[in-house]
mmCIF file with all atom_site columns, C-alpha atoms in Angstrom:
data_model
loop_
_atom_site.group_PDB
_atom_site.id
_atom_site.type_symbol
_atom_site.label_atom_id
_atom_site.label_alt_id
_atom_site.label_comp_id
_atom_site.label_asym_id
_atom_site.label_entity_id
_atom_site.label_seq_id
_atom_site.pdbx_PDB_ins_code
_atom_site.Cartn_x
_atom_site.Cartn_y
_atom_site.Cartn_z
_atom_site.occupancy
_atom_site.B_iso_or_equiv
_atom_site.pdbx_formal_charge
_atom_site.auth_seq_id
_atom_site.auth_comp_id
_atom_site.auth_asym_id
_atom_site.auth_atom_id
_atom_site.pdbx_PDB_model_num
ATOM 1   C CA . MET A 1 1   ? -72.627  29.253 13.015 1.00 39.00 ? 1   MET A CA 1
ATOM 2   C CA . GLN A 1 2   ? -74.476  30.048 16.238 1.00 45.00 ? 2   GLN A CA 1
ATOM 3   C CA . LEU A 1 3   ? -78.258  30.002 16.288 1.00 53.00 ? 3   LEU A CA 1
ATOM 4   C CA . ASN A 1 4   ? -78.219  33.486 17.822 1.00 74.00 ? 4   ASN A CA 1
ATOM 5   C CA . PHE A 1 5   ? -76.516  35.119 14.828 1.00 79.00 ? 5   PHE A CA 1
ATOM 6   C CA . GLY A 1 6   ? -79.314  37.667 14.494 1.00 89.00 ? 6   GLY A CA 1
ATOM 7   C CA . SER A 1 7   ? -78.966  38.825 18.104 1.00 93.00 ? 7   SER A CA 1
ATOM 8   C CA . LEU A 1 8   ? -75.203  39.199 17.784 1.00 95.00 ? 8   LEU A CA 1
ATOM 9   C CA . GLN A 1 9   ? -75.553  41.111 14.514 1.00 96.00 ? 9   GLN A CA 1
ATOM 10  C CA . LEU A 1 10  ? -77.952  43.601 16.107 1.00 96.00 ? 10  LEU A CA 1
ATOM 11  C CA . CYS A 1 11  ? -75.590  44.165 19.030 1.00 96.00 ? 11  CYS A CA 1
ATOM 12  C CA . CYS A 1 12  ? -72.820  44.927 16.539 1.00 96.00 ? 12  CYS A CA 1
ATOM 13  C CA . ALA A 1 13  ? -74.963  47.113 14.271 1.00 96.00 ? 13  ALA A CA 1
ATOM 14  C CA . ILE A 1 14  ? -75.801  49.419 17.174 1.00 96.00 ? 14  ILE A CA 1
ATOM 15  C CA . GLN A 1 15  ? -72.197  50.688 16.986 1.00 95.00 ? 15  GLN A CA 1
ATOM 16  C CA . ILE A 1 16  ? -72.453  51.876 13.372 1.00 93.00 ? 16  ILE A CA 1
ATOM 17  C CA . PRO A 1 17  ? -71.476  55.595 13.228 1.00 91.00 ? 17  PRO A CA 1
ATOM 18  C CA . LYS A 1 18  ? -74.242  58.181 12.963 1.00 92.00 ? 18  LYS A CA 1
ATOM 19  C CA . VAL A 1 19  ? -72.773  59.542 9.727  1.00 91.00 ? 19  VAL A CA 1
ATOM 20  C CA . LEU A 1 20  ? -73.665  56.176 8.156  1.00 91.00 ? 20  LEU A CA 1
ATOM 21  C CA . GLY A 1 21  ? -77.167  56.183 9.589  1.00 93.00 ? 21  GLY A CA 1
ATOM 22  C CA . GLY A 1 22  ? -76.315  54.229 12.740 1.00 94.00 ? 22  GLY A CA 1
ATOM 23  C CA . LEU A 1 23  ? -76.744  55.088 16.408 1.00 95.00 ? 23  LEU A CA 1
ATOM 24  C CA . CYS A 1 24  ? -73.131  54.808 17.587 1.00 94.00 ? 24  CYS A CA 1
ATOM 25  C CA . SER A 1 25  ? -74.461  53.393 20.843 1.00 96.00 ? 25  SER A CA 1
ATOM 26  C CA . GLU A 1 26  ? -74.241  50.397 23.165 1.00 97.00 ? 26  GLU A CA 1
ATOM 27  C CA . ALA A 1 27  ? -76.135  47.116 23.594 1.00 98.00 ? 27  ALA A CA 1
ATOM 28  C CA . LEU A 1 28  ? -77.304  44.957 26.482 1.00 98.00 ? 28  LEU A CA 1
ATOM 29  C CA . TYR A 1 29  ? -77.319  41.193 25.902 1.00 97.00 ? 29  TYR A CA 1
ATOM 30  C CA . ILE A 1 30  ? -79.249  39.119 28.474 1.00 97.00 ? 30  ILE A CA 1
ATOM 31  C CA . ASP A 1 31  ? -78.203  35.495 28.041 1.00 96.00 ? 31  ASP A CA 1
ATOM 32  C CA . THR A 1 32  ? -80.589  32.893 29.475 1.00 95.00 ? 32  THR A CA 1
ATOM 33  C CA . ASN A 1 33  ? -79.398  29.764 27.648 1.00 91.00 ? 33  ASN A CA 1
ATOM 34  C CA . THR A 1 34  ? -75.583  30.029 27.190 1.00 88.00 ? 34  THR A CA 1
ATOM 35  C CA . ASN A 1 35  ? -75.956  30.817 23.468 1.00 86.00 ? 35  ASN A CA 1
ATOM 36  C CA . PHE A 1 36  ? -73.555  33.764 23.611 1.00 92.00 ? 36  PHE A CA 1
ATOM 37  C CA . THR A 1 37  ? -69.921  33.286 22.563 1.00 91.00 ? 37  THR A CA 1
ATOM 38  C CA . ILE A 1 38  ? -67.497  36.202 22.777 1.00 93.00 ? 38  ILE A CA 1
ATOM 39  C CA . CYS A 1 39  ? -65.296  34.920 19.951 1.00 93.00 ? 39  CYS A CA 1
ATOM 40  C CA . ARG A 1 40  ? -68.194  34.967 17.469 1.00 94.00 ? 40  ARG A CA 1
ATOM 41  C CA . PHE A 1 41  ? -69.344  38.388 18.650 1.00 95.00 ? 41  PHE A CA 1
ATOM 42  C CA . ARG A 1 42  ? -65.824  39.743 18.260 1.00 94.00 ? 42  ARG A CA 1
ATOM 43  C CA . GLU A 1 43  ? -65.628  38.331 14.721 1.00 94.00 ? 43  GLU A CA 1
ATOM 44  C CA . ILE A 1 44  ? -68.902  39.947 13.632 1.00 95.00 ? 44  ILE A CA 1
ATOM 45  C CA . LEU A 1 45  ? -68.180  43.231 15.423 1.00 95.00 ? 45  LEU A CA 1
ATOM 46  C CA . PHE A 1 46  ? -64.748  43.819 13.915 1.00 92.00 ? 46  PHE A CA 1
ATOM 47  C CA . ALA A 1 47  ? -66.016  42.897 10.443 1.00 93.00 ? 47  ALA A CA 1
ATOM 48  C CA . SER A 1 48  ? -68.820  45.454 10.866 1.00 93.00 ? 48  SER A CA 1
ATOM 49  C CA . LEU A 1 49  ? -66.474  48.189 12.046 1.00 90.00 ? 49  LEU A CA 1
ATOM 50  C CA . ALA A 1 50  ? -64.008  47.437 9.248  1.00 89.00 ? 50  ALA A CA 1
ATOM 51  C CA . LYS A 1 51  ? -66.815  47.810 6.695  1.00 90.00 ? 51  LYS A CA 1
ATOM 52  C CA . CYS A 1 52  ? -67.718  51.170 8.223  1.00 89.00 ? 52  CYS A CA 1
ATOM 53  C CA . GLN A 1 53  ? -64.116  52.265 7.816  1.00 87.00 ? 53  GLN A CA 1
ATOM 54  C CA . ARG A 1 54  ? -64.164  51.321 4.143  1.00 89.00 ? 54  ARG A CA 1
ATOM 55  C CA . LEU A 1 55  ? -67.412  53.226 3.558  1.00 89.00 ? 55  LEU A CA 1
ATOM 56  C CA . LEU A 1 56  ? -66.016  56.290 5.305  1.00 87.00 ? 56  LEU A CA 1
ATOM 57  C CA . GLU A 1 57  ? -62.707  55.892 3.445  1.00 83.00 ? 57  GLU A CA 1
ATOM 58  C CA . THR A 1 58  ? -60.783  56.349 6.656  1.00 74.00 ? 58  THR A CA 1
ATOM 59  C CA . SER A 1 59  ? -57.752  54.574 8.021  1.00 63.00 ? 59  SER A CA 1
ATOM 60  C CA . ILE A 1 60  ? -58.445  55.400 11.685 1.00 60.00 ? 60  ILE A CA 1
ATOM 61  C CA . SER A 1 61  ? -57.517  52.360 13.747 1.00 65.00 ? 61  SER A CA 1
ATOM 62  C CA . ILE A 1 62  ? -60.238  50.484 15.601 1.00 70.00 ? 62  ILE A CA 1
ATOM 63  C CA . ASN A 1 63  ? -59.908  50.409 19.377 1.00 79.00 ? 63  ASN A CA 1
ATOM 64  C CA . GLU A 1 64  ? -60.956  46.806 19.924 1.00 81.00 ? 64  GLU A CA 1
ATOM 65  C CA . GLU A 1 65  ? -61.104  47.093 23.700 1.00 86.00 ? 65  GLU A CA 1
ATOM 66  C CA . GLU A 1 66  ? -63.388  50.152 23.605 1.00 91.00 ? 66  GLU A CA 1
ATOM 67  C CA . ALA A 1 67  ? -65.636  48.533 20.995 1.00 92.00 ? 67  ALA A CA 1
ATOM 68  C CA . LEU A 1 68  ? -66.070  45.405 23.118 1.00 94.00 ? 68  LEU A CA 1
ATOM 69  C CA . LYS A 1 69  ? -66.949  47.529 26.163 1.00 95.00 ? 69  LYS A CA 1
ATOM 70  C CA . LYS A 1 70  ? -70.011  48.796 24.304 1.00 96.00 ? 70  LYS A CA 1
ATOM 71  C CA . LEU A 1 71  ? -71.625  45.395 24.782 1.00 97.00 ? 71  LEU A CA 1
ATOM 72  C CA . HIS A 1 72  ? -72.998  44.818 28.280 1.00 97.00 ? 72  HIS A CA 1
ATOM 73  C CA . TYR A 1 73  ? -73.334  41.071 28.804 1.00 97.00 ? 73  TYR A CA 1
ATOM 74  C CA . VAL A 1 74  ? -75.491  39.648 31.606 1.00 97.00 ? 74  VAL A CA 1
ATOM 75  C CA . ASN A 1 75  ? -75.593  35.984 32.588 1.00 96.00 ? 75  ASN A CA 1
ATOM 76  C CA . ALA A 1 76  ? -79.218  35.306 33.596 1.00 96.00 ? 76  ALA A CA 1
ATOM 77  C CA . PHE A 1 77  ? -79.376  31.519 33.794 1.00 94.00 ? 77  PHE A CA 1
ATOM 78  C CA . GLY A 1 78  ? -82.409  30.216 35.656 1.00 92.00 ? 78  GLY A CA 1
ATOM 79  C CA . LEU A 1 79  ? -85.809  31.788 36.279 1.00 93.00 ? 79  LEU A CA 1
ATOM 80  C CA . GLU A 1 80  ? -84.934  33.348 39.632 1.00 94.00 ? 80  GLU A CA 1
ATOM 81  C CA . LYS A 1 81  ? -81.802  35.051 38.329 1.00 95.00 ? 81  LYS A CA 1
ATOM 82  C CA . PHE A 1 82  ? -83.564  36.164 35.154 1.00 95.00 ? 82  PHE A CA 1
ATOM 83  C CA . CYS A 1 83  ? -86.505  37.766 36.994 1.00 94.00 ? 83  CYS A CA 1
ATOM 84  C CA . ALA A 1 84  ? -84.194  39.343 39.577 1.00 96.00 ? 84  ALA A CA 1
ATOM 85  C CA . PHE A 1 85  ? -82.208  41.105 36.861 1.00 97.00 ? 85  PHE A CA 1
ATOM 86  C CA . LEU A 1 86  ? -85.298  42.317 34.985 1.00 96.00 ? 86  LEU A CA 1
ATOM 87  C CA . TYR A 1 87  ? -86.590  43.748 38.269 1.00 95.00 ? 87  TYR A CA 1
ATOM 88  C CA . GLN A 1 88  ? -83.482  45.920 38.580 1.00 96.00 ? 88  GLN A CA 1
ATOM 89  C CA . LEU A 1 89  ? -83.259  46.638 34.834 1.00 97.00 ? 89  LEU A CA 1
ATOM 90  C CA . PRO A 1 90  ? -84.652  50.227 35.062 1.00 96.00 ? 90  PRO A CA 1
ATOM 91  C CA . ASN A 1 91  ? -81.869  51.205 37.483 1.00 97.00 ? 91  ASN A CA 1
ATOM 92  C CA . PHE A 1 92  ? -79.328  49.379 35.332 1.00 97.00 ? 92  PHE A CA 1
ATOM 93  C CA . MET A 1 93  ? -80.410  51.452 32.330 1.00 97.00 ? 93  MET A CA 1
ATOM 94  C CA . LYS A 1 94  ? -80.303  54.734 34.231 1.00 96.00 ? 94  LYS A CA 1
ATOM 95  C CA . SER A 1 95  ? -76.605  54.244 34.905 1.00 96.00 ? 95  SER A CA 1
ATOM 96  C CA . ARG A 1 96  ? -75.950  53.309 31.258 1.00 96.00 ? 96  ARG A CA 1
ATOM 97  C CA . PRO A 1 97  ? -77.875  55.836 29.129 1.00 96.00 ? 97  PRO A CA 1
ATOM 98  C CA . ASN A 1 98  ? -76.002  54.956 25.927 1.00 97.00 ? 98  ASN A CA 1
ATOM 99  C CA . ILE A 1 99  ? -77.657  51.533 25.685 1.00 98.00 ? 99  ILE A CA 1
ATOM 100 C CA . LYS A 1 100 ? -80.113  51.675 22.775 1.00 98.00 ? 100 LYS A CA 1
ATOM 101 C CA . ILE A 1 101 ? -80.956  48.006 22.327 1.00 98.00 ? 101 ILE A CA 1
ATOM 102 C CA . ILE A 1 102 ? -81.745  45.183 24.761 1.00 98.00 ? 102 ILE A CA 1
ATOM 103 C CA . VAL A 1 103 ? -81.566  41.592 23.534 1.00 97.00 ? 103 VAL A CA 1
ATOM 104 C CA . ILE A 1 104 ? -83.072  38.741 25.576 1.00 96.00 ? 104 ILE A CA 1
ATOM 105 C CA . ASP A 1 105 ? -81.917  35.366 24.264 1.00 93.00 ? 105 ASP A CA 1
ATOM 106 C CA . SER A 1 106 ? -84.173  33.533 24.849 1.00 89.00 ? 106 SER A CA 1
ATOM 107 C CA . ILE A 1 107 ? -87.427  34.373 26.645 1.00 92.00 ? 107 ILE A CA 1
ATOM 108 C CA . ALA A 1 108 ? -88.658  30.748 26.700 1.00 89.00 ? 108 ALA A CA 1
ATOM 109 C CA . PHE A 1 109 ? -85.647  29.042 28.259 1.00 91.00 ? 109 PHE A CA 1
ATOM 110 C CA . PRO A 1 110 ? -86.054  30.231 31.887 1.00 91.00 ? 110 PRO A CA 1
ATOM 111 C CA . PHE A 1 111 ? -89.697  29.097 31.926 1.00 89.00 ? 111 PHE A CA 1
ATOM 112 C CA . LYS A 1 112 ? -89.137  25.492 30.906 1.00 85.00 ? 112 LYS A CA 1
ATOM 113 C CA . GLU A 1 113 ? -89.184  24.025 34.416 1.00 82.00 ? 113 GLU A CA 1
ATOM 114 C CA . GLY A 1 114 ? -90.392  24.758 37.934 1.00 81.00 ? 114 GLY A CA 1
ATOM 115 C CA . ILE A 1 115 ? -93.381  26.959 37.124 1.00 88.00 ? 115 ILE A CA 1
ATOM 116 C CA . SER A 1 116 ? -97.039  26.267 36.367 1.00 89.00 ? 116 SER A CA 1
ATOM 117 C CA . LEU A 1 117 ? -98.763  27.447 33.191 1.00 85.00 ? 117 LEU A CA 1
ATOM 118 C CA . LYS A 1 118 ? -100.870 29.947 35.129 1.00 89.00 ? 118 LYS A CA 1
ATOM 119 C CA . GLN A 1 119 ? -97.847  31.377 36.944 1.00 91.00 ? 119 GLN A CA 1
ATOM 120 C CA . ARG A 1 120 ? -95.855  31.520 33.728 1.00 88.00 ? 120 ARG A CA 1
ATOM 121 C CA . THR A 1 121 ? -98.590  33.380 31.858 1.00 87.00 ? 121 THR A CA 1
ATOM 122 C CA . GLY A 1 122 ? -99.042  35.991 34.582 1.00 90.00 ? 122 GLY A CA 1
ATOM 123 C CA . LEU A 1 123 ? -95.306  36.535 34.994 1.00 91.00 ? 123 LEU A CA 1
ATOM 124 C CA . LEU A 1 124 ? -94.698  36.832 31.248 1.00 90.00 ? 124 LEU A CA 1
ATOM 125 C CA . TYR A 1 125 ? -97.449  39.440 30.882 1.00 90.00 ? 125 TYR A CA 1
ATOM 126 C CA . ARG A 1 126 ? -96.000  41.523 33.709 1.00 92.00 ? 126 ARG A CA 1
ATOM 127 C CA . LEU A 1 127 ? -92.491  41.274 32.272 1.00 92.00 ? 127 LEU A CA 1
ATOM 128 C CA . MET A 1 128 ? -93.717  42.281 28.819 1.00 91.00 ? 128 MET A CA 1
ATOM 129 C CA . ALA A 1 129 ? -95.572  45.289 30.239 1.00 93.00 ? 129 ALA A CA 1
ATOM 130 C CA . ASP A 1 130 ? -92.431  46.385 32.101 1.00 95.00 ? 130 ASP A CA 1
ATOM 131 C CA . LEU A 1 131 ? -90.271  45.962 28.985 1.00 95.00 ? 131 LEU A CA 1
ATOM 132 C CA . ASN A 1 132 ? -92.731  47.931 26.838 1.00 94.00 ? 132 ASN A CA 1
ATOM 133 C CA . LYS A 1 133 ? -92.704  50.755 29.373 1.00 95.00 ? 133 LYS A CA 1
ATOM 134 C CA . LEU A 1 134 ? -88.900  50.726 29.507 1.00 96.00 ? 134 LEU A CA 1
ATOM 135 C CA . ALA A 1 135 ? -88.651  50.813 25.711 1.00 96.00 ? 135 ALA A CA 1
ATOM 136 C CA . VAL A 1 136 ? -90.998  53.792 25.390 1.00 95.00 ? 136 VAL A CA 1
ATOM 137 C CA . GLU A 1 137 ? -89.482  55.800 28.238 1.00 95.00 ? 137 GLU A CA 1
ATOM 138 C CA . ASN A 1 138 ? -85.902  55.292 27.020 1.00 95.00 ? 138 ASN A CA 1
ATOM 139 C CA . GLN A 1 139 ? -86.633  55.242 23.279 1.00 96.00 ? 139 GLN A CA 1
ATOM 140 C CA . ILE A 1 140 ? -84.798  51.950 22.818 1.00 97.00 ? 140 ILE A CA 1
ATOM 141 C CA . ALA A 1 141 ? -85.396  48.662 21.003 1.00 96.00 ? 141 ALA A CA 1
ATOM 142 C CA . VAL A 1 142 ? -86.123  45.464 22.914 1.00 96.00 ? 142 VAL A CA 1
ATOM 143 C CA . VAL A 1 143 ? -85.478  42.283 20.921 1.00 96.00 ? 143 VAL A CA 1
ATOM 144 C CA . ILE A 1 144 ? -86.673  38.971 22.345 1.00 94.00 ? 144 ILE A CA 1
ATOM 145 C CA . THR A 1 145 ? -85.811  35.614 20.804 1.00 92.00 ? 145 THR A CA 1
ATOM 146 C CA . ASN A 1 146 ? -88.121  32.662 21.194 1.00 89.00 ? 146 ASN A CA 1
ATOM 147 C CA . GLU A 1 147 ? -87.754  28.950 20.566 1.00 83.00 ? 147 GLU A CA 1
ATOM 148 C CA . MET A 1 148 ? -89.712  26.735 18.193 1.00 75.00 ? 148 MET A CA 1
ATOM 149 C CA . THR A 1 149 ? -91.759  23.791 19.363 1.00 72.00 ? 149 THR A CA 1
ATOM 150 C CA . THR A 1 150 ? -94.156  21.228 17.904 1.00 67.00 ? 150 THR A CA 1
ATOM 151 C CA . ARG A 1 151 ? -97.877  21.684 18.451 1.00 65.00 ? 151 ARG A CA 1
ATOM 152 C CA . ILE A 1 152 ? -99.634  18.356 18.111 1.00 64.00 ? 152 ILE A CA 1
ATOM 153 C CA . GLY A 1 153 ? -102.864 18.576 16.109 1.00 60.00 ? 153 GLY A CA 1
ATOM 154 C CA . LEU A 1 154 ? -105.525 16.089 15.115 1.00 47.00 ? 154 LEU A CA 1
ATOM 155 C CA . SER A 1 155 ? -103.472 14.527 12.348 1.00 51.00 ? 155 SER A CA 1
ATOM 156 C CA . SER A 1 156 ? -99.998  16.008 12.415 1.00 54.00 ? 156 SER A CA 1
ATOM 157 C CA . GLY A 1 157 ? -97.770  18.406 14.291 1.00 53.00 ? 157 GLY A CA 1
ATOM 158 C CA . ALA A 1 158 ? -97.046  22.021 13.412 1.00 63.00 ? 158 ALA A CA 1
ATOM 159 C CA . ILE A 1 159 ? -93.879  23.982 14.194 1.00 68.00 ? 159 ILE A CA 1
ATOM 160 C CA . VAL A 1 160 ? -94.830  27.055 16.217 1.00 72.00 ? 160 VAL A CA 1
ATOM 161 C CA . GLY A 1 161 ? -93.218  29.500 18.605 1.00 73.00 ? 161 GLY A CA 1
ATOM 162 C CA . ALA A 1 162 ? -92.949  28.466 22.237 1.00 74.00 ? 162 ALA A CA 1
ATOM 163 C CA . LEU A 1 163 ? -95.075  30.097 24.985 1.00 78.00 ? 163 LEU A CA 1
ATOM 164 C CA . GLY A 1 164 ? -98.269  30.036 22.909 1.00 73.00 ? 164 GLY A CA 1
ATOM 165 C CA . ASP A 1 165 ? -100.293 32.371 20.709 1.00 73.00 ? 165 ASP A CA 1
ATOM 166 C CA . ALA A 1 166 ? -101.229 34.780 23.497 1.00 71.00 ? 166 ALA A CA 1
ATOM 167 C CA . TRP A 1 167 ? -97.577  35.604 24.078 1.00 75.00 ? 167 TRP A CA 1
ATOM 168 C CA . ALA A 1 168 ? -96.948  36.054 20.348 1.00 75.00 ? 168 ALA A CA 1
ATOM 169 C CA . HIS A 1 169 ? -99.748  38.613 20.095 1.00 78.00 ? 169 HIS A CA 1
ATOM 170 C CA . ARG A 1 170 ? -98.133  40.732 22.819 1.00 80.00 ? 170 ARG A CA 1
ATOM 171 C CA . CYS A 1 171 ? -95.182  41.545 20.542 1.00 86.00 ? 171 CYS A CA 1
ATOM 172 C CA . ASN A 1 172 ? -95.371  44.589 18.255 1.00 88.00 ? 172 ASN A CA 1
ATOM 173 C CA . LYS A 1 173 ? -93.270  42.850 15.614 1.00 91.00 ? 173 LYS A CA 1
ATOM 174 C CA . ARG A 1 174 ? -92.616  39.171 14.940 1.00 90.00 ? 174 ARG A CA 1
ATOM 175 C CA . LEU A 1 175 ? -89.833  37.952 12.656 1.00 91.00 ? 175 LEU A CA 1
ATOM 176 C CA . LEU A 1 176 ? -89.385  34.288 11.782 1.00 89.00 ? 176 LEU A CA 1
ATOM 177 C CA . LEU A 1 177 ? -85.887  33.196 10.687 1.00 90.00 ? 177 LEU A CA 1
ATOM 178 C CA . SER A 1 178 ? -85.614  29.898 8.859  1.00 88.00 ? 178 SER A CA 1
ATOM 179 C CA . ALA A 1 179 ? -83.335  27.761 6.690  1.00 86.00 ? 179 ALA A CA 1
ATOM 180 C CA . PRO A 1 180 ? -85.519  26.071 4.033  1.00 85.00 ? 180 PRO A CA 1
ATOM 181 C CA . ASP A 1 181 ? -82.652  23.912 2.788  1.00 85.00 ? 181 ASP A CA 1
ATOM 182 C CA . PRO A 1 182 ? -80.134  22.789 5.456  1.00 77.00 ? 182 PRO A CA 1
ATOM 183 C CA . LEU A 1 183 ? -77.549  22.195 2.721  1.00 79.00 ? 183 LEU A CA 1
ATOM 184 C CA . ASP A 1 184 ? -77.891  25.733 1.357  1.00 85.00 ? 184 ASP A CA 1
ATOM 185 C CA . ASN A 1 185 ? -76.659  28.905 3.070  1.00 86.00 ? 185 ASN A CA 1
ATOM 186 C CA . ILE A 1 186 ? -79.703  30.905 1.973  1.00 92.00 ? 186 ILE A CA 1
ATOM 187 C CA . ARG A 1 187 ? -81.863  31.921 4.939  1.00 93.00 ? 187 ARG A CA 1
ATOM 188 C CA . LEU A 1 188 ? -85.294  33.527 5.051  1.00 93.00 ? 188 LEU A CA 1
ATOM 189 C CA . ALA A 1 189 ? -86.536  36.330 7.300  1.00 93.00 ? 189 ALA A CA 1
ATOM 190 C CA . VAL A 1 190 ? -90.347  36.401 7.338  1.00 92.00 ? 190 VAL A CA 1
ATOM 191 C CA . LEU A 1 191 ? -92.101  39.398 8.855  1.00 93.00 ? 191 LEU A CA 1
ATOM 192 C CA . LEU A 1 192 ? -95.169  37.763 10.415 1.00 89.00 ? 192 LEU A CA 1
ATOM 193 C CA . LYS A 1 193 ? -96.481  40.775 12.300 1.00 89.00 ? 193 LYS A CA 1
ATOM 194 C CA . SER A 1 194 ? -95.760  44.498 12.373 1.00 91.00 ? 194 SER A CA 1
ATOM 195 C CA . ASN A 1 195 ? -97.578  47.574 13.615 1.00 85.00 ? 195 ASN A CA 1
ATOM 196 C CA . ASN A 1 196 ? -96.230  49.713 10.766 1.00 89.00 ? 196 ASN A CA 1
ATOM 197 C CA . SER A 1 197 ? -95.158  47.429 7.871  1.00 90.00 ? 197 SER A CA 1
ATOM 198 C CA . PRO A 1 198 ? -96.829  44.843 5.612  1.00 91.00 ? 198 PRO A CA 1
ATOM 199 C CA . GLU A 1 199 ? -95.896  41.178 5.762  1.00 91.00 ? 199 GLU A CA 1
ATOM 200 C CA . THR A 1 200 ? -92.836  40.431 3.634  1.00 93.00 ? 200 THR A CA 1
ATOM 201 C CA . ILE A 1 201 ? -89.981  37.969 3.137  1.00 94.00 ? 201 ILE A CA 1
ATOM 202 C CA . GLY A 1 202 ? -86.267  38.736 2.809  1.00 94.00 ? 202 GLY A CA 1
ATOM 203 C CA . LYS A 1 203 ? -83.340  36.492 1.897  1.00 94.00 ? 203 LYS A CA 1
ATOM 204 C CA . PHE A 1 204 ? -79.908  36.603 3.524  1.00 94.00 ? 204 PHE A CA 1
ATOM 205 C CA . GLN A 1 205 ? -76.837  34.492 4.136  1.00 93.00 ? 205 GLN A CA 1
ATOM 206 C CA . ILE A 1 206 ? -74.517  33.883 7.074  1.00 92.00 ? 206 ILE A CA 1
ATOM 207 C CA . THR A 1 207 ? -70.803  34.382 6.546  1.00 93.00 ? 207 THR A CA 1
ATOM 208 C CA . HIS A 1 208 ? -67.823  34.556 8.885  1.00 92.00 ? 208 HIS A CA 1
ATOM 209 C CA . GLU A 1 209 ? -68.429  38.333 8.905  1.00 93.00 ? 209 GLU A CA 1
ATOM 210 C CA . GLY A 1 210 ? -72.056  37.947 10.000 1.00 93.00 ? 210 GLY A CA 1
ATOM 211 C CA . ILE A 1 211 ? -75.337  38.452 8.141  1.00 93.00 ? 211 ILE A CA 1
ATOM 212 C CA . ARG A 1 212 ? -74.983  39.586 4.534  1.00 92.00 ? 212 ARG A CA 1
ATOM 213 C CA . ASP A 1 213 ? -77.204  40.099 1.482  1.00 91.00 ? 213 ASP A CA 1
ATOM 214 C CA . ILE A 1 214 ? -77.499  37.383 -1.129 1.00 88.00 ? 214 ILE A CA 1
ATOM 215 C CA . ASP A 1 215 ? -75.048  38.104 -3.934 1.00 71.00 ? 215 ASP A CA 1
#
């Protein structure tokens, strides 16, 4: 399974019909590290739409081509290309008002090389401010994935999110996904920070149809 299963699932869930509590909208996926695979997205998307059909007890056929068009994929490999696209993102959104979620996978990858710590910090803060403004003005969700790294301490290392604590505090919500036992399919979703919910832990599993509850 791909490491970006959560991002793909969100981009599929945005198409859930309003009668089932969904938004029936579109998604923008900004790929910075080549994690995206269309075959896996297609698999999760069609499984999600088929489940919606069963819940609605309808036999209306799924237009696969139209469903796939509701995902706007952007290749943003490299820092220059990534920043250039984010600069034009407000105009991009104006021409696509049905987009209700933006996924950036991942925020850390473009900043790995060719930029000093001071430059990186300033640029990240400006980008976050612009994304927050865009989210509020358009009433959309912005989901940013990060990578894990090892912080070396006095005696041992600790696994933490890349880009440092200051960056982590800029996010309104932080969700940590983990696999406690590599041999088990049970995954954990830990809500580390939220501006409107208490900290909590949820269990889930990954199937060929995407993310599902534990039976």
